[in-house]
Amino acid sequence: MDFGFPVRSLLIILTSFPFAFSYGVPPSPCASLPQAAHHLGFSKHIQYDSSSLEVGTLNLTGVTGTNNYSLCRVIGTIAYGTKYNNTLNFELWLPDSSNYNGRYLSIGNGGFAGTIDYETMMTNLNGGYAVGGHVPIGCDSGHPVTSNDPSMPGGYVEFLNNRDETLVWIQDSIAMFTGPAKELTTTYYSKAPKKMYYFGCSTGGAQGFALAQLHPDIFDGIYAGSPGNYYSHLILSFLWNGLNSNSTESFLSQDALNFITNAVVKKCDTIDGVQDGIIDDPRKCDFDISALACSGHQKSIVNNATVCLTAPQIANARKFYSGPKNPKTGESIYPGFVLGSETEWLQQETSLYLQYGVPILQNFVFKNLNYDYTKFNWGSDVDAVDRTATPLISEISPDLHAFKKHGGKMIVTQGWADPYNAPGWPIQQRNEMHGIFGNELADFYSLFMVPGGGHCGGASNYPQMPGTYNLLSERLVPWVENGAIPEDIMASNPADGSNSTRKLCPYPQEAKYEKGDINDWMSYICI
């Protein structure tokens, strides 16, 4: 029998079906949840298995620690697509009733979204949340990572050749499994979650924007870290940096990159009033990279150490700072990187464009595995990307009126030294939103820029910068449930093992040192 209908039709049904057991039915034991799930009315398209686990028995490879609470673990699959020939896998972890905080949390994905982020799931399970997810937690976005192996140009990537799977990757997967997950949570506890939250970074940050824009009624609170929500142009940034570095003369070795960052920090460290090896806002740094140019017949490398930069290297670095631009109009295609982030550029030069940019161009945009990416036209080919890819993999509308009307709140973080996402994009989008909402934007949306911050945490060249942002229970939940607009966020747990903490401030505010220990976040105010 043909059960085919478009994936978005399935999403609407899943999130709007009037489930009978949401009204005070006694809790279902874990073992009976699959039977209870038949009340969903989609048993042919959604399958579940469940098991009870005692404290300390959920030991997963690559996950720090284990479950502090007993739980019900639900593993599910959802058939989707025009002919239901695709499946999406997800997990739902339900802590015992005595440790459940009454809230549901979905976790997002990273990269091509092919694995489950068990680490983040475990952390939040131990915080009392009912947790479900998808690469960063829970579901695999419908395409296991093993099916996507673009190990070289010309590689076939299955999900980029299937429109339903492409849509599910960023735009629809979280919404797809959250409907059933919410109802299973309601059945298990005999009470609907009091609030619904989402937590994602990188591709998960893009999924957060997709939820706010395309599925605005599902979540009350959304965290989107290091958001790749302009994905179609983000991969063009990768291509720009990779192609410009693809010659012996222009290539910047790791030693050369470190050399630049060290010089930048030496020049601009104290512009924020504190000598701590971190530049709070790199845009205020007036460093001119030409100061590092080799003079006369000076060699750039002496005793295996970079001592100056050649003219092609300086030209390449300037292209990193400028970002790709349309040669006809001069219009920015994606923002460039900032001073002080250079140490993190090596993957941009060597691998990111091959891992992400080339597969998307060959498999998705041009449908030609022989497409010569080295001849990418930064005018007409960008137009082709915007016609084919942008509508399906980018979520860039600044109009969040529906999310605001729902009462949703959203926190975004972005590291200034992020090695993948140039930090200017979240600022640009926030400014576009402010143009629509004015000062009312702060009522439901807040961007926090992280000095010395990397991608979804710390940056390798700033180990003294705390890389854990205490924002879910400490800031997002109070904002959603009590109307407490976040005035700051504490960052903790730096990679260097110290106990230092830092204050993050809502953009455009910055942390200004007042008095006391410079490694204590309480020594700063947001102004």
CSV table of N, CA and C in Angstrom, one decimal, residues 51-105:
chain,number,residue,atom,x,y,z
A,51,SER,N,13.2,0.5,27.1
A,51,SER,CA,13.9,-0.3,28.1
A,51,SER,C,14.1,0.5,29.4
A,52,SER,N,14.0,-0.1,30.5
A,52,SER,CA,14.3,0.6,31.8
A,52,SER,C,15.8,0.4,32.2
A,53,LEU,N,16.5,1.5,32.6
A,53,LEU,CA,17.9,1.4,32.9
A,53,LEU,C,18.1,1.9,34.4
A,54,GLU,N,18.8,1.2,35.1
A,54,GLU,CA,19.1,1.6,36.5
A,54,GLU,C,20.3,2.7,36.5
A,55,VAL,N,20.5,3.3,37.6
A,55,VAL,CA,21.5,4.3,37.8
A,55,VAL,C,22.9,3.7,37.4
A,56,GLY,N,23.6,4.5,36.6
A,56,GLY,CA,25.0,4.1,36.3
A,56,GLY,C,25.1,3.0,35.2
A,57,THR,N,24.0,2.6,34.6
A,57,THR,CA,24.1,1.5,33.6
A,57,THR,C,24.1,2.0,32.2
A,58,LEU,N,24.0,3.2,31.9
A,58,LEU,CA,24.0,3.7,30.5
A,58,LEU,C,25.4,4.2,30.2
A,59,ASN,N,26.2,3.3,29.8
A,59,ASN,CA,27.6,3.6,29.5
A,59,ASN,C,27.8,3.6,28.0
A,60,LEU,N,28.1,4.7,27.4
A,60,LEU,CA,28.2,4.9,26.0
A,60,LEU,C,29.6,5.3,25.6
A,61,THR,N,30.0,4.8,24.5
A,61,THR,CA,31.4,5.1,24.0
A,61,THR,C,31.5,6.6,23.7
A,62,GLY,N,32.6,7.2,24.2
A,62,GLY,CA,32.8,8.6,24.0
A,62,GLY,C,32.1,9.6,24.8
A,63,VAL,N,31.3,9.0,25.8
A,63,VAL,CA,30.5,9.9,26.7
A,63,VAL,C,31.2,9.9,28.1
A,64,THR,N,31.4,11.1,28.6
A,64,THR,CA,31.9,11.3,29.9
A,64,THR,C,30.8,11.0,31.0
A,65,GLY,N,31.1,10.0,31.8
A,65,GLY,CA,30.2,9.7,32.9
A,65,GLY,C,29.0,8.9,32.4
A,66,THR,N,28.1,8.7,33.3
A,66,THR,CA,26.9,7.9,33.0
A,66,THR,C,25.7,8.5,33.7
A,67,ASN,N,24.6,7.8,33.6
A,67,ASN,CA,23.3,8.4,34.1
A,67,ASN,C,23.2,8.4,35.6
A,68,ASN,N,23.0,9.5,36.2
A,68,ASN,CA,22.8,9.6,37.7
A,68,ASN,C,21.4,9.2,38.1
A,69,TYR,N,20.5,9.1,37.2
A,69,TYR,CA,19.1,8.7,37.6
A,69,TYR,C,18.7,7.4,36.8
A,70,SER,N,17.8,6.7,37.3
A,70,SER,CA,17.2,5.6,36.5
A,70,SER,C,16.4,6.3,35.5
A,71,LEU,N,16.2,5.6,34.3
A,71,LEU,CA,15.5,6.2,33.2
A,71,LEU,C,14.8,5.2,32.4
A,72,CYS,N,13.9,5.7,31.6
A,72,CYS,CA,13.3,4.9,30.5
A,72,CYS,C,13.9,5.4,29.2
A,73,ARG,N,14.6,4.5,28.5
A,73,ARG,CA,15.2,4.8,27.2
A,73,ARG,C,14.3,4.3,26.0
A,74,VAL,N,13.9,5.3,25.2
A,74,VAL,CA,13.0,4.9,24.1
A,74,VAL,C,13.9,5.2,22.8
A,75,ILE,N,13.9,4.2,21.9
A,75,ILE,CA,14.5,4.3,20.6
A,75,ILE,C,13.5,4.2,19.6
A,76,GLY,N,13.4,5.1,18.7
A,76,GLY,CA,12.4,5.2,17.7
A,76,GLY,C,12.8,5.4,16.3
A,77,THR,N,12.0,5.1,15.3
A,77,THR,CA,12.2,5.4,13.9
A,77,THR,C,11.0,5.9,13.3
A,78,ILE,N,11.1,6.9,12.4
A,78,ILE,CA,10.0,7.5,11.7
A,78,ILE,C,10.2,7.4,10.2
A,79,ALA,N,9.3,6.8,9.5
A,79,ALA,CA,9.3,6.7,8.1
A,79,ALA,C,8.8,8.0,7.5
A,80,TYR,N,9.5,8.6,6.5
A,80,TYR,CA,9.0,9.9,6.0
A,80,TYR,C,9.4,9.9,4.5
A,81,GLY,N,8.9,11.0,3.9
A,81,GLY,CA,9.2,11.2,2.5
A,81,GLY,C,8.0,10.9,1.6
A,82,THR,N,8.1,11.3,0.4
A,82,THR,CA,7.0,11.2,-0.6
A,82,THR,C,6.5,9.8,-0.6
A,83,LYS,N,7.3,8.8,-0.6
A,83,LYS,CA,6.9,7.4,-0.7
A,83,LYS,C,7.3,6.6,0.6
A,84,TYR,N,7.6,7.3,1.6
A,84,TYR,CA,8.0,6.7,2.9
A,84,TYR,C,9.2,5.7,2.7
A,85,ASN,N,10.2,6.1,1.9
A,85,ASN,CA,11.3,5.2,1.7
A,85,ASN,C,12.5,5.7,2.5
A,86,ASN,N,12.3,6.7,3.4
A,86,ASN,CA,13.4,7.2,4.2
A,86,ASN,C,13.0,7.0,5.7
A,87,THR,N,14.0,6.9,6.5
A,87,THR,CA,13.7,6.8,7.9
A,87,THR,C,14.6,7.7,8.7
A,88,LEU,N,14.0,8.2,9.8
A,88,LEU,CA,14.7,9.0,10.8
A,88,LEU,C,14.8,8.3,12.1
A,89,ASN,N,15.9,8.2,12.7
A,89,ASN,CA,16.1,7.5,14.0
A,89,ASN,C,16.3,8.5,15.1
A,90,PHE,N,15.7,8.3,16.2
A,90,PHE,CA,15.8,9.2,17.4
A,90,PHE,C,15.8,8.4,18.7
A,91,GLU,N,16.2,9.1,19.7
A,91,GLU,CA,16.1,8.5,21.1
A,91,GLU,C,15.4,9.5,22.0
A,92,LEU,N,14.8,9.0,23.0
A,92,LEU,CA,14.2,9.8,24.1
A,92,LEU,C,14.5,9.2,25.4
A,93,TRP,N,15.1,10.0,26.3
A,93,TRP,CA,15.5,9.5,27.6
A,93,TRP,C,14.6,10.2,28.7
A,94,LEU,N,14.0,9.4,29.5
A,94,LEU,CA,13.0,9.9,30.4
A,94,LEU,C,13.5,9.5,31.8
A,95,PRO,N,14.0,10.5,32.6
A,95,PRO,CA,14.4,10.2,34.0
A,95,PRO,C,13.3,9.8,34.9
A,96,ASP,N,13.6,9.1,36.0
A,96,ASP,CA,12.5,8.7,36.9
A,96,ASP,C,11.7,9.9,37.4
A,97,SER,N,10.5,9.7,37.8
A,97,SER,CA,9.6,10.9,38.1
A,97,SER,C,10.2,11.7,39.2
A,98,SER,N,10.9,11.1,40.2
A,98,SER,CA,11.3,11.9,41.3
A,98,SER,C,12.4,12.9,41.0
A,99,ASN,N,13.1,12.6,39.8
A,99,ASN,CA,14.2,13.5,39.4
A,99,ASN,C,13.9,14.3,38.1
A,100,TYR,N,12.7,14.2,37.6
A,100,TYR,CA,12.3,14.9,36.4
A,100,TYR,C,11.9,16.3,36.8
A,101,ASN,N,12.5,17.3,36.0
A,101,ASN,CA,12.2,18.7,36.3
A,101,ASN,C,11.0,19.2,35.6
A,102,GLY,N,10.3,18.4,34.9
A,102,GLY,CA,9.0,18.8,34.3
A,102,GLY,C,9.2,19.4,32.9
A,103,ARG,N,10.4,19.4,32.4
A,103,ARG,CA,10.7,20.1,31.1
A,103,ARG,C,11.3,19.1,30.1
A,104,TYR,N,10.9,19.3,28.8
A,104,TYR,CA,11.4,18.5,27.7
A,104,TYR,C,12.5,19.3,26.9
A,105,LEU,N,13.6,18.7,26.5
A,105,LEU,CA,14.7,19.3,25.8
A,105,LEU,C,15.1,18.5,24.6
